[in-house]
JSON list of C-alpha atoms in Angstrom, two decimals:
[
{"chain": "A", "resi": 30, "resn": "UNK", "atom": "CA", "xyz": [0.00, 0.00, 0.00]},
{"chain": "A", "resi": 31, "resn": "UNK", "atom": "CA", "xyz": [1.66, 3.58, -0.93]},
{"chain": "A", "resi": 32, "resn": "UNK", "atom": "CA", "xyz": [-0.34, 7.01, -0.81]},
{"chain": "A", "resi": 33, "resn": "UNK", "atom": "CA", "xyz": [1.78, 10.15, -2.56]},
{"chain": "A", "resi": 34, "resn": "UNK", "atom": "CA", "xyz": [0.45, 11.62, -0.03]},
{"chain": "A", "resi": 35, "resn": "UNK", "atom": "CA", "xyz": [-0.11, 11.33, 3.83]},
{"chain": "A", "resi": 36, "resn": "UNK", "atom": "CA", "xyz": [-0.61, 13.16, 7.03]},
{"chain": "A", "resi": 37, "resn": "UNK", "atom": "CA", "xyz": [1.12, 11.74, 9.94]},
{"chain": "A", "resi": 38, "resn": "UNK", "atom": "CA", "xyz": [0.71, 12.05, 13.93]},
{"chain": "A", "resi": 39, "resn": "UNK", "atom": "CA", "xyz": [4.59, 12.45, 14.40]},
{"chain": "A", "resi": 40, "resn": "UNK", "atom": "CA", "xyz": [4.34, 15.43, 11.78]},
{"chain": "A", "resi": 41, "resn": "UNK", "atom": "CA", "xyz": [1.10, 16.74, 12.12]},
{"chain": "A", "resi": 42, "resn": "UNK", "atom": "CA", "xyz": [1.76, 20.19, 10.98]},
{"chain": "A", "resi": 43, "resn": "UNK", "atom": "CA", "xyz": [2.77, 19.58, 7.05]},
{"chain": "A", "resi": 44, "resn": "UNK", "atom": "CA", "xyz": [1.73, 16.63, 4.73]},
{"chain": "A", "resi": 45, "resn": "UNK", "atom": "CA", "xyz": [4.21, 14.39, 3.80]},
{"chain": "A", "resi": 46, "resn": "UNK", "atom": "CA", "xyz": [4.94, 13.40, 0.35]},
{"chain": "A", "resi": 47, "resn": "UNK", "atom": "CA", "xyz": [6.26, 9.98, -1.07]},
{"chain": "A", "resi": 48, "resn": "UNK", "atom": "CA", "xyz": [9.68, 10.35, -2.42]},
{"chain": "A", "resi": 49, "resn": "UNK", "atom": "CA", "xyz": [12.11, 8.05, -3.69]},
{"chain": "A", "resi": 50, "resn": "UNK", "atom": "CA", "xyz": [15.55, 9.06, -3.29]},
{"chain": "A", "resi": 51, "resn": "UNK", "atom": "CA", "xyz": [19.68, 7.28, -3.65]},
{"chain": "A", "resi": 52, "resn": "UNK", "atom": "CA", "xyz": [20.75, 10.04, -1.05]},
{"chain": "A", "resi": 53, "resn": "UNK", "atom": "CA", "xyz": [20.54, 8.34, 2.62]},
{"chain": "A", "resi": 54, "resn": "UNK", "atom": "CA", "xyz": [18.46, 9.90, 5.23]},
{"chain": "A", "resi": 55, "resn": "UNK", "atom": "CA", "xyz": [18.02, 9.46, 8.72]},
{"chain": "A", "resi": 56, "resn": "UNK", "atom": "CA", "xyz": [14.52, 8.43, 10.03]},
{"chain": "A", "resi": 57, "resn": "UNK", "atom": "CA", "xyz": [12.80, 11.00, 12.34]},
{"chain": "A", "resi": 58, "resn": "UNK", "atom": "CA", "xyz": [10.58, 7.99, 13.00]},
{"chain": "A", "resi": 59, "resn": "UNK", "atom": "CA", "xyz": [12.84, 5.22, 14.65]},
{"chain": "A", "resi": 60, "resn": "UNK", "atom": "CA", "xyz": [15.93, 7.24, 14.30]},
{"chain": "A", "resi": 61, "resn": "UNK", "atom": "CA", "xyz": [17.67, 5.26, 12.21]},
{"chain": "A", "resi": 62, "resn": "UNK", "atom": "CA", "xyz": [19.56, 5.40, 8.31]},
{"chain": "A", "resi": 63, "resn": "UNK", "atom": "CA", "xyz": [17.24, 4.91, 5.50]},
{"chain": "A", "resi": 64, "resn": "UNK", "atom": "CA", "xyz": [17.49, 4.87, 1.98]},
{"chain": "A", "resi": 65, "resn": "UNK", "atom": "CA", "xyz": [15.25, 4.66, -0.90]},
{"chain": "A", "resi": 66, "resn": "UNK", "atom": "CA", "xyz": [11.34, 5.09, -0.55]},
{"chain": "A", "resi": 67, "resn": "UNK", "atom": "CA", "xyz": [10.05, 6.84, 2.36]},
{"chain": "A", "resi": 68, "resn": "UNK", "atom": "CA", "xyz": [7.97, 9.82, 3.36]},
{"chain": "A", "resi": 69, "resn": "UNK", "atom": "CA", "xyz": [9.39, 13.63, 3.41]},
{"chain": "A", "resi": 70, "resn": "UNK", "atom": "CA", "xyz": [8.15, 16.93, 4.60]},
{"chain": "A", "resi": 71, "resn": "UNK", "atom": "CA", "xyz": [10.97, 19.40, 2.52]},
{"chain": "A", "resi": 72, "resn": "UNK", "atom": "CA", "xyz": [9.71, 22.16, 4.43]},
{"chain": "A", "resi": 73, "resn": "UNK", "atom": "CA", "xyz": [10.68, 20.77, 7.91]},
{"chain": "A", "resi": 74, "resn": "UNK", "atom": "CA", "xyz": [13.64, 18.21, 6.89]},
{"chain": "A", "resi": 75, "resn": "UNK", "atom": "CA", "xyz": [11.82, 15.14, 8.16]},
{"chain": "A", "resi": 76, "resn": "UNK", "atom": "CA", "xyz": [11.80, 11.84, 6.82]},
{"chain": "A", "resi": 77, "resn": "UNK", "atom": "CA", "xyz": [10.37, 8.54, 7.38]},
{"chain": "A", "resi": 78, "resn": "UNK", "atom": "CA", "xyz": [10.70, 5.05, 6.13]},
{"chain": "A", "resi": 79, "resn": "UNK", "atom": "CA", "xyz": [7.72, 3.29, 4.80]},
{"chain": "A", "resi": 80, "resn": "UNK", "atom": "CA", "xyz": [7.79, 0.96, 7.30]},
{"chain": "A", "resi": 81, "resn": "UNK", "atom": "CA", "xyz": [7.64, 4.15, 9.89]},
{"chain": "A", "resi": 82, "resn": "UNK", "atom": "CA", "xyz": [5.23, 6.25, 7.98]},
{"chain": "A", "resi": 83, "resn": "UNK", "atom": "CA", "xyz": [1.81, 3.43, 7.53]},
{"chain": "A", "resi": 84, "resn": "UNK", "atom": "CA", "xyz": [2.88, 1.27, 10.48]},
{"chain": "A", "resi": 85, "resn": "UNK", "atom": "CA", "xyz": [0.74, -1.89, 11.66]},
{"chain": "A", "resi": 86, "resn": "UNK", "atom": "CA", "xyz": [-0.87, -1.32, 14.74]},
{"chain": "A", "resi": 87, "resn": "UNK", "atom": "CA", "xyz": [0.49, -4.98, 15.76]},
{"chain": "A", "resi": 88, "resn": "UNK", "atom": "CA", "xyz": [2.16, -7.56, 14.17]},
{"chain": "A", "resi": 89, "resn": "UNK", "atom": "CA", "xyz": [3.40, -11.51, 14.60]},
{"chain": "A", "resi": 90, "resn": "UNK", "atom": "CA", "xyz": [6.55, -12.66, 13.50]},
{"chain": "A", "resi": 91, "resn": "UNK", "atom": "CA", "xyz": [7.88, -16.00, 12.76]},
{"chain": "A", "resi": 92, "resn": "UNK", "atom": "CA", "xyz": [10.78, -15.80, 14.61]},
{"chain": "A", "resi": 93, "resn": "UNK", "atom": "CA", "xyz": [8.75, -15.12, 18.14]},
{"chain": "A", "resi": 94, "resn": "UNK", "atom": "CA", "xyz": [5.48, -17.59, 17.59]},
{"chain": "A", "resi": 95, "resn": "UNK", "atom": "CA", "xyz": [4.67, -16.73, 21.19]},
{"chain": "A", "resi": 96, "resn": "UNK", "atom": "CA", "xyz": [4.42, -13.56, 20.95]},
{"chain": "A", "resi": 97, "resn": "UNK", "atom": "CA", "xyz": [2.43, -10.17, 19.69]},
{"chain": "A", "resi": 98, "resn": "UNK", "atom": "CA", "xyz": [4.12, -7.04, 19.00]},
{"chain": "A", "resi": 99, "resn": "UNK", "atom": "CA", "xyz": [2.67, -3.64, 19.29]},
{"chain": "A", "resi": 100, "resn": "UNK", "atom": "CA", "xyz": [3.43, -0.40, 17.87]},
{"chain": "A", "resi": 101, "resn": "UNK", "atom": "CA", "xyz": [4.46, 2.39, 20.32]},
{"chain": "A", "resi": 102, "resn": "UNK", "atom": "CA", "xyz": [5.93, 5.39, 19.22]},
{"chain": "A", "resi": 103, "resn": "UNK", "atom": "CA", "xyz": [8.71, 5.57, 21.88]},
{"chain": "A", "resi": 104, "resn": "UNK", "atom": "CA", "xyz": [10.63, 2.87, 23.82]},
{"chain": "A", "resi": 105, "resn": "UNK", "atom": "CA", "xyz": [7.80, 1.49, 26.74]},
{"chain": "A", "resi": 106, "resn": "UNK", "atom": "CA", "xyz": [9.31, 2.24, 30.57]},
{"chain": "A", "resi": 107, "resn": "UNK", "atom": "CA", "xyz": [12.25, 3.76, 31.67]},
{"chain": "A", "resi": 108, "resn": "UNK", "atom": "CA", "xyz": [15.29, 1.65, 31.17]},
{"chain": "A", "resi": 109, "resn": "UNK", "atom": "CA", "xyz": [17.27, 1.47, 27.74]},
{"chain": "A", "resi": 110, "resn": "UNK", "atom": "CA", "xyz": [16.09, -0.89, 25.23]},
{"chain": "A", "resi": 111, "resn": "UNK", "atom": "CA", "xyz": [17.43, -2.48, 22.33]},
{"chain": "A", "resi": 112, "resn": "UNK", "atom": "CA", "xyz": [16.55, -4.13, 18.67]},
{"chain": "A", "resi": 113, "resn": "UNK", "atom": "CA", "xyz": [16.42, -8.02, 19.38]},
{"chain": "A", "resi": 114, "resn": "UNK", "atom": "CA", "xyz": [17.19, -8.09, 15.74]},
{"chain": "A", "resi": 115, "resn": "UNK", "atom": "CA", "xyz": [20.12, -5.85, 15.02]},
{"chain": "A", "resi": 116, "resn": "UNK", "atom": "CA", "xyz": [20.97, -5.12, 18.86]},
{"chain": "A", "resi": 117, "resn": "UNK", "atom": "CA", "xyz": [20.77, -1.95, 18.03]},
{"chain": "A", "resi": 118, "resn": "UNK", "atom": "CA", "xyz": [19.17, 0.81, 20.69]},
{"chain": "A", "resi": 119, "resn": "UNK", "atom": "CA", "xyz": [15.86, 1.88, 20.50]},
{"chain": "A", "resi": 120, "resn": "UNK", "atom": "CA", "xyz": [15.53, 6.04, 20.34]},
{"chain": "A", "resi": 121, "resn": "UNK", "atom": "CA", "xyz": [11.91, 5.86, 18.62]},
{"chain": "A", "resi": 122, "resn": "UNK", "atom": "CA", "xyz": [9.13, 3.80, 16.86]},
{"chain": "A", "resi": 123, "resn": "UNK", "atom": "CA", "xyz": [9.38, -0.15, 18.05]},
{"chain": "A", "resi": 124, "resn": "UNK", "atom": "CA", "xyz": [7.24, -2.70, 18.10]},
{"chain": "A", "resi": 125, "resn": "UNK", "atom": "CA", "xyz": [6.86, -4.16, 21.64]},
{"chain": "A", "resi": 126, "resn": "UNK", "atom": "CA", "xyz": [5.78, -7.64, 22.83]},
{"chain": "A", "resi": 127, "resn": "UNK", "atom": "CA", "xyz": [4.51, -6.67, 26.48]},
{"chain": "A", "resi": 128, "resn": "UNK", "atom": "CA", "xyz": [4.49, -10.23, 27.47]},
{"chain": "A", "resi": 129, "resn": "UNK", "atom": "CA", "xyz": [7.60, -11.51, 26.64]},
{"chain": "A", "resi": 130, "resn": "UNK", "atom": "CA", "xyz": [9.38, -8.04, 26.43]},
{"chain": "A", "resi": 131, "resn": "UNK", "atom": "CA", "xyz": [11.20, -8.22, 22.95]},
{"chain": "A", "resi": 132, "resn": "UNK", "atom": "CA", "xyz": [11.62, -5.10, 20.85]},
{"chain": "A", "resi": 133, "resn": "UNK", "atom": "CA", "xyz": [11.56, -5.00, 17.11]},
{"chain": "A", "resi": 134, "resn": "UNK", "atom": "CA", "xyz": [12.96, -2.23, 14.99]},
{"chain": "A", "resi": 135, "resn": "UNK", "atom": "CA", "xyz": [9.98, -1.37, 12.70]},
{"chain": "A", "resi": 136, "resn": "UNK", "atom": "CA", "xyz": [12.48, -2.02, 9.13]},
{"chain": "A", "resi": 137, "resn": "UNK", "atom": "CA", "xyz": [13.82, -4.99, 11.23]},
{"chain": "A", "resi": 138, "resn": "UNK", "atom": "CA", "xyz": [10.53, -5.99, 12.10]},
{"chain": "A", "resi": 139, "resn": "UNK", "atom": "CA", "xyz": [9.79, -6.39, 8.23]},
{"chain": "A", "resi": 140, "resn": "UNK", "atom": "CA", "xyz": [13.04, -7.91, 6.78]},
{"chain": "A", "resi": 141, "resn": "UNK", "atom": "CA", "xyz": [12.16, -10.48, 4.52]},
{"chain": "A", "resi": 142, "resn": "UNK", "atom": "CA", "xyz": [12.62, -14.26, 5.09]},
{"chain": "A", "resi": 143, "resn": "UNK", "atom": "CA", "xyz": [14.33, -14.65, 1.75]},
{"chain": "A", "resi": 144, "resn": "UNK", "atom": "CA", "xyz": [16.30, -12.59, -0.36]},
{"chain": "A", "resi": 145, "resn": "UNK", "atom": "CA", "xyz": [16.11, -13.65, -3.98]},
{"chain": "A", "resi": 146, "resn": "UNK", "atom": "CA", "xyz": [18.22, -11.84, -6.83]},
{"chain": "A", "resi": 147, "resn": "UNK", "atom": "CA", "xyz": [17.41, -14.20, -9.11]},
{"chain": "A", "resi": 148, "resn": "UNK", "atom": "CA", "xyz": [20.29, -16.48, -9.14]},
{"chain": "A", "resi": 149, "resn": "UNK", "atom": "CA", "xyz": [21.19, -16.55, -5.10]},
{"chain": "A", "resi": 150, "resn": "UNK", "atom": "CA", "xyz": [18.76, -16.87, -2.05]},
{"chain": "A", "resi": 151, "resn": "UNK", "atom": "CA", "xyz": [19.82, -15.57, 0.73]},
{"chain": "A", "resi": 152, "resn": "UNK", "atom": "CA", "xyz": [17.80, -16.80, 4.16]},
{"chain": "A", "resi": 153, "resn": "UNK", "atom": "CA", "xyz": [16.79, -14.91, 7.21]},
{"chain": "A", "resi": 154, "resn": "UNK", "atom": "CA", "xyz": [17.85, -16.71, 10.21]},
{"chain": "A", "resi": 155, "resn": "UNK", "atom": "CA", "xyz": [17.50, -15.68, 13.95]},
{"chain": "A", "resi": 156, "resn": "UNK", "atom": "CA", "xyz": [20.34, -17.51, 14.72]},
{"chain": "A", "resi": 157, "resn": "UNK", "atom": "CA", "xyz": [23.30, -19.02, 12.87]},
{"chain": "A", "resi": 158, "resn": "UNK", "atom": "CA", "xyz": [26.48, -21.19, 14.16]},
{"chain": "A", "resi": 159, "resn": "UNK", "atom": "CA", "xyz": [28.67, -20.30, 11.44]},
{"chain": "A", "resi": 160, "resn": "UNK", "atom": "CA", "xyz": [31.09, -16.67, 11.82]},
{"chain": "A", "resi": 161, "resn": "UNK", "atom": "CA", "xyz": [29.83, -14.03, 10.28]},
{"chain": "A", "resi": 162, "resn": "UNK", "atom": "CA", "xyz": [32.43, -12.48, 7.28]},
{"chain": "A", "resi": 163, "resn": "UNK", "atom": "CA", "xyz": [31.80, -9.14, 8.34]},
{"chain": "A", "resi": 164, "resn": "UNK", "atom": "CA", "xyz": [32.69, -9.21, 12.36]},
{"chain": "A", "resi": 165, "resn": "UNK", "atom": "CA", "xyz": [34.32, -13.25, 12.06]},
{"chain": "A", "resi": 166, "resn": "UNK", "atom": "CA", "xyz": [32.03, -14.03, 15.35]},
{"chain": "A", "resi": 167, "resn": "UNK", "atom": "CA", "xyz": [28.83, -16.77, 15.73]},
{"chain": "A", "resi": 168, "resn": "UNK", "atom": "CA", "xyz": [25.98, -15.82, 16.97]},
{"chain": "A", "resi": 169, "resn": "UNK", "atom": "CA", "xyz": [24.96, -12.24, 18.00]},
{"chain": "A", "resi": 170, "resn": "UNK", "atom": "CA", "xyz": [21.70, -11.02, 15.94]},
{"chain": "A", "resi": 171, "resn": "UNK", "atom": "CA", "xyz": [19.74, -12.34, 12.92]},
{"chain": "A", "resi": 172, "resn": "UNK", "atom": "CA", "xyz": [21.92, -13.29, 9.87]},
{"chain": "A", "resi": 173, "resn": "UNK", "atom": "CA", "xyz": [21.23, -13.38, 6.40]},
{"chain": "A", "resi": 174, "resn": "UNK", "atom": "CA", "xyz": [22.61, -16.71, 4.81]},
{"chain": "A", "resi": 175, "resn": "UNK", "atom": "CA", "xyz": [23.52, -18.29, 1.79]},
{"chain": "A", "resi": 176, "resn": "UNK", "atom": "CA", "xyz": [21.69, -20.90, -0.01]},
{"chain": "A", "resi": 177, "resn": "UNK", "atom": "CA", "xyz": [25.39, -23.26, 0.37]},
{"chain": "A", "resi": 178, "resn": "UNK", "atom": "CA", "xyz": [25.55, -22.29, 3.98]},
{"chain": "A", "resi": 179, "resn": "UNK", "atom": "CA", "xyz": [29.15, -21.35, 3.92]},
{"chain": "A", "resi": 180, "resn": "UNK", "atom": "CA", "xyz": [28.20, -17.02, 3.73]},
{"chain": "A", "resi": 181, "resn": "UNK", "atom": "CA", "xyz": [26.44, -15.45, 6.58]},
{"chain": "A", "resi": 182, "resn": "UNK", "atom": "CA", "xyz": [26.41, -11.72, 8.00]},
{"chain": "A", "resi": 183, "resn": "UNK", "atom": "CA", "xyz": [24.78, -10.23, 10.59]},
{"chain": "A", "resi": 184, "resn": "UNK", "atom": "CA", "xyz": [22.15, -7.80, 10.56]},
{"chain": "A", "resi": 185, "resn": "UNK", "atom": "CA", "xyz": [23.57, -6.08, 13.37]},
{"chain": "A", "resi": 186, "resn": "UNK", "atom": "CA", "xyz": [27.15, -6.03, 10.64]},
{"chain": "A", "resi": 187, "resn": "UNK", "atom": "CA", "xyz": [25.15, -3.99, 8.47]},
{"chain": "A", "resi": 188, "resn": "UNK", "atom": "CA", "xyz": [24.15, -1.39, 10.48]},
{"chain": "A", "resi": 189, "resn": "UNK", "atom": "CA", "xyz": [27.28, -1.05, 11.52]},
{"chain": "A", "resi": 190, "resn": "UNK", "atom": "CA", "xyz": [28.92, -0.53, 8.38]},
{"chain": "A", "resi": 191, "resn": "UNK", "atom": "CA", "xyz": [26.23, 2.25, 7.62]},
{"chain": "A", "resi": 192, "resn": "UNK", "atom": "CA", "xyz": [26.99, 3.73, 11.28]},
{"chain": "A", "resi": 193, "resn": "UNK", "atom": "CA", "xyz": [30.87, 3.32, 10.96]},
{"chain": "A", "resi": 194, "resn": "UNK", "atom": "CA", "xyz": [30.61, 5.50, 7.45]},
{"chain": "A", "resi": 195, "resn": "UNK", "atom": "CA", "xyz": [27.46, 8.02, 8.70]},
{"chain": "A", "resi": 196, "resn": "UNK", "atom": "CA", "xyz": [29.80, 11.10, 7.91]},
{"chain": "A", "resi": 197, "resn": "UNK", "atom": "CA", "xyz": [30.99, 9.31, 4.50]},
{"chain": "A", "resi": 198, "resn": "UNK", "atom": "CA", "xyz": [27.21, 8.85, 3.44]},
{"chain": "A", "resi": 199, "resn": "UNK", "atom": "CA", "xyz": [26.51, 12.39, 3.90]},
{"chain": "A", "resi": 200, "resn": "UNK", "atom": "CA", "xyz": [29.79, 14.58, 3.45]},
{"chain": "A", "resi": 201, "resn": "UNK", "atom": "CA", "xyz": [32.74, 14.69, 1.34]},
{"chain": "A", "resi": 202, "resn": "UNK", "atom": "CA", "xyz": [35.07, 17.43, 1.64]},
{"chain": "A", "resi": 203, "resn": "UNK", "atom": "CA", "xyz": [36.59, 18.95, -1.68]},
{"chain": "A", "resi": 204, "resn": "UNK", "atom": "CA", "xyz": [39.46, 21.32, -2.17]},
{"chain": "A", "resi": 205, "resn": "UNK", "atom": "CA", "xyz": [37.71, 24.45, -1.14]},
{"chain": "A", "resi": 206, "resn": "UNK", "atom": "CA", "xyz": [36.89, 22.14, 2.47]},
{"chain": "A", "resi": 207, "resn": "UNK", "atom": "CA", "xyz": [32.83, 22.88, 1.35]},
{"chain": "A", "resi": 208, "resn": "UNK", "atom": "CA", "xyz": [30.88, 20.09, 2.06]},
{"chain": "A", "resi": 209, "resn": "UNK", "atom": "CA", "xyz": [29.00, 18.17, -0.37]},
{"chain": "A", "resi": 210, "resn": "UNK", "atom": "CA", "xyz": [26.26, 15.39, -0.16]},
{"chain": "A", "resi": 211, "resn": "UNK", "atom": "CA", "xyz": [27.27, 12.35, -1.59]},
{"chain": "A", "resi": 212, "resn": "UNK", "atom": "CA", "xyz": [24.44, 10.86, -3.27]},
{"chain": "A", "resi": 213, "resn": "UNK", "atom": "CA", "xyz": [26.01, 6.74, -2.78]},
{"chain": "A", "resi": 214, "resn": "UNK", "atom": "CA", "xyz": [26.84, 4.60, 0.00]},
{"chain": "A", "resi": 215, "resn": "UNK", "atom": "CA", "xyz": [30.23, 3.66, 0.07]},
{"chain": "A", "resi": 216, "resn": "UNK", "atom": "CA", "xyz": [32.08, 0.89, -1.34]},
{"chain": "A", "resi": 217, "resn": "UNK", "atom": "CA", "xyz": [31.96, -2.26, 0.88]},
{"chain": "A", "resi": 218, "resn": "UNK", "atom": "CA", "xyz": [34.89, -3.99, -1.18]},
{"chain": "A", "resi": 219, "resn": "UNK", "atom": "CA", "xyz": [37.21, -5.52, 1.23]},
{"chain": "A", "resi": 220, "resn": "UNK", "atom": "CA", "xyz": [34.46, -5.26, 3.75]},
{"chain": "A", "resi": 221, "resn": "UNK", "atom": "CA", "xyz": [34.21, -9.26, 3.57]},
{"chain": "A", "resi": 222, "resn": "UNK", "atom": "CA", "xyz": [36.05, -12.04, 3.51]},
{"chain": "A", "resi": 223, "resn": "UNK", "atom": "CA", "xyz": [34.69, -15.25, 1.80]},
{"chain": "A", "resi": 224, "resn": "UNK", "atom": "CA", "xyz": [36.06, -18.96, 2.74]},
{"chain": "A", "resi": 225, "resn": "UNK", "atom": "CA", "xyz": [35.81, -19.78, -0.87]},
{"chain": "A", "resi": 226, "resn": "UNK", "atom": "CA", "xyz": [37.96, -17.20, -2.67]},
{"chain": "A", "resi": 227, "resn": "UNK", "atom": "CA", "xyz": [41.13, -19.18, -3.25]},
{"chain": "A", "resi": 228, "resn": "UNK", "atom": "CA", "xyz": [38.74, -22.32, -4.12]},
{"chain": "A", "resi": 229, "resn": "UNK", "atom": "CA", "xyz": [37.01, -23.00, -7.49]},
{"chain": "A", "resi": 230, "resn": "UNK", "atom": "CA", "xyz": [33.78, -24.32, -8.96]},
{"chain": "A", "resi": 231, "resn": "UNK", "atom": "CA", "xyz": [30.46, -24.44, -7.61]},
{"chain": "A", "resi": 232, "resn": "UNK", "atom": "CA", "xyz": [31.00, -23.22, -3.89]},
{"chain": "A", "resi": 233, "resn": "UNK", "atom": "CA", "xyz": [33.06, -20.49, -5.27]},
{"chain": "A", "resi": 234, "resn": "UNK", "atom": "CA", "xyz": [30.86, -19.17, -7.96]},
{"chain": "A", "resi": 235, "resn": "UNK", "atom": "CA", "xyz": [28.29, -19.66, -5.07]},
{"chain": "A", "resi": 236, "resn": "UNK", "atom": "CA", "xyz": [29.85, -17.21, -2.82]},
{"chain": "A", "resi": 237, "resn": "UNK", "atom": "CA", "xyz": [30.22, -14.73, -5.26]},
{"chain": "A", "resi": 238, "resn": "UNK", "atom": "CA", "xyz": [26.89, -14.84, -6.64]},
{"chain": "A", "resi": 239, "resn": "UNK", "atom": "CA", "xyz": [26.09, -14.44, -2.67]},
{"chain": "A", "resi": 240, "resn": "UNK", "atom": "CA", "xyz": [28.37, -11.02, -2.18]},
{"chain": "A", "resi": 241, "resn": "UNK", "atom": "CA", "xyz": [26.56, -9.26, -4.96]},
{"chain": "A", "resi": 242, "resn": "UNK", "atom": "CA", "xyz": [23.64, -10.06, -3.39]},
{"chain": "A", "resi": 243, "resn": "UNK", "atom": "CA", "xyz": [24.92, -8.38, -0.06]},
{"chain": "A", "resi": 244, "resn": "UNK", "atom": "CA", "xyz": [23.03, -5.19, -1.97]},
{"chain": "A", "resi": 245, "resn": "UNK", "atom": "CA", "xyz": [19.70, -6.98, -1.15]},
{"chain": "A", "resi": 246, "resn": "UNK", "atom": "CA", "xyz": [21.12, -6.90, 2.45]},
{"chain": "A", "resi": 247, "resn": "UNK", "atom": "CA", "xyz": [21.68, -3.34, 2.44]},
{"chain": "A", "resi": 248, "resn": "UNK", "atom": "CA", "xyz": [18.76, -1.84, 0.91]},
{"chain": "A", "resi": 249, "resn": "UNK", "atom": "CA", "xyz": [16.38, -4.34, 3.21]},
{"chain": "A", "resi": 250, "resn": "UNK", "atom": "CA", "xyz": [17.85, -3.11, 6.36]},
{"chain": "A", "resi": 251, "resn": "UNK", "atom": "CA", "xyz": [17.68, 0.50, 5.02]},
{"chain": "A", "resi": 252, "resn": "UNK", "atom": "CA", "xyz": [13.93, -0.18, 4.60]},
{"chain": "A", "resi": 253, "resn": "UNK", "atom": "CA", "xyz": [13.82, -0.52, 1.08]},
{"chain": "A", "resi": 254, "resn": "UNK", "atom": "CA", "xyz": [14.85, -4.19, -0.27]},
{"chain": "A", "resi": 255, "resn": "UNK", "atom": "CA", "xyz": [14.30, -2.96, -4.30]},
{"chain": "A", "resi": 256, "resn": "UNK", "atom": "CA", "xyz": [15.89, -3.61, -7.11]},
{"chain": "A", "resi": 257, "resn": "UNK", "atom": "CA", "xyz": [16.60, -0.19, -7.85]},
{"chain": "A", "resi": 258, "resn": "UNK", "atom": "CA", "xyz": [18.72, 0.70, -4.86]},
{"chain": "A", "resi": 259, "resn": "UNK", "atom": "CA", "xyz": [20.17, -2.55, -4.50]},
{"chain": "A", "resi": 260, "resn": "UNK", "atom": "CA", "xyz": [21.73, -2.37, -8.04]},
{"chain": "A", "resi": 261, "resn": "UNK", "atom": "CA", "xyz": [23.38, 1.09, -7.18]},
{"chain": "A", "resi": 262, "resn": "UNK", "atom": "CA", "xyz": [25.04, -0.03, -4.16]},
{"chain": "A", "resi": 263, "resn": "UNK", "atom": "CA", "xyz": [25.96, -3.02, -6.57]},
{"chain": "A", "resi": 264, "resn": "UNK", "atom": "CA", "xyz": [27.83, -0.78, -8.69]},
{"chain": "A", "resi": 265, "resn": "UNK", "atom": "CA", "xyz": [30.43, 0.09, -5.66]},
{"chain": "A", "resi": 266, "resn": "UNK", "atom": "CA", "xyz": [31.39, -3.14, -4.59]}
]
């Protein structure tokens, strides 16, 4: 469902208008990096991921069977809480499962189960054995993993990639030391290491079918797993 055009509670003194965009933003919603489609007042500065701008009022997730999430619009109680998905803190919108007391990023809340570019899967799991080839450790948050089983990386990676190159995403400096925005994420090359690089054949053409689709990753943690998007951060690996 997408409306060009919606009024919001969190915003309630302009409309905001659906706009698709390559330059990252940060969500005024859950207060974290977005790219892609998403809501914008241009007056005001204020953006908002789908996911953030036409929430569900409560939702179930496979992951949790037991448990129903609700919306809230700020962290419930007093202490700190965090993303059960990426680990990530909560600042903003969550979804909240009073009973069991889990927390859901709304764009983590959504991730898709499966990633499909075509030729690669790539599976959401909540929790996977195997290292990660971003951070080299097990466990941690939900991973996103290959169809062979031998490529995995966190959720939690990703976000910290974005995080670790926030001033990147937005700023370059040129000569004159003016600031610029810079309208691409940057290049993740070297950000990975694969088990299968020196190796040849199947497992290896596997794996690198599997890094290219690392742009699904991206743009389905930024909120927006699309085509578009994915196949520009494609072009930087």
């Amino acid at each position: 469902m997408r409306y060009n055009e919606i009024s919001h509670f969190s915003h309630p003194q302009h409309i905001l208008k659906f706009e698709h965009t390559e330059i990252p933003f940060k969500c005024d919603g859950c207060r974290e990096v977005g790219i892609g489609s998403h809501y914008r007042c241009s007056f005001c500065d204020f953006d908002l991921h789908m996911h953030c701008a036409i929430p569900s009022l409560s939702i179930y997730h496979p992951f949790y069977t037991k448990c129903s999430f609700q919306f809230f619009s700020r962290p419930p109680g007093d202490t700190p809480r965090y993303c059960n998905a990426c680990e990530k803190d909560i600042t903003g919108f969550v979804y909240h499962c009073k009973s069991c007391g889990f927390d859901l990023h709304p764009c983590c809340a959504k991730l898709p189960m499966v990633l499909d570019d075509g030729e690669v899967k790539l599976y959401l799991y909540r929790k996977v054995r195997a290292p990660c080839h971003r951070c080299g450790r097990k466990g941690r948050s939900w991973s996103y993993r290959s169809g062979c089983k031998k490529y995995n990386l966190h959720v939690a990676c990703v976000r910290e990639m974005l995080v670790e190159n926030w001033h990147e995403l937005y700023f370059r400096h040129d000569k004159g030391s003016t600031r610029k925005l810079e309208t691409r994420i940057p290049s993740l090359r070297n950000t990975l290491e694969t088990p299968h690089k020196r190796s040849k054949g199947k497992v290896k053409k596997c794996c690198e079918m599997a890094g290219l689709a690392l742009q699904f990753v991206i743009s389905a943690v930024l909120g927006d797993p699309t085509a578009l998007i994915a196949g520009v951060i494609g072009s930087l690996m």
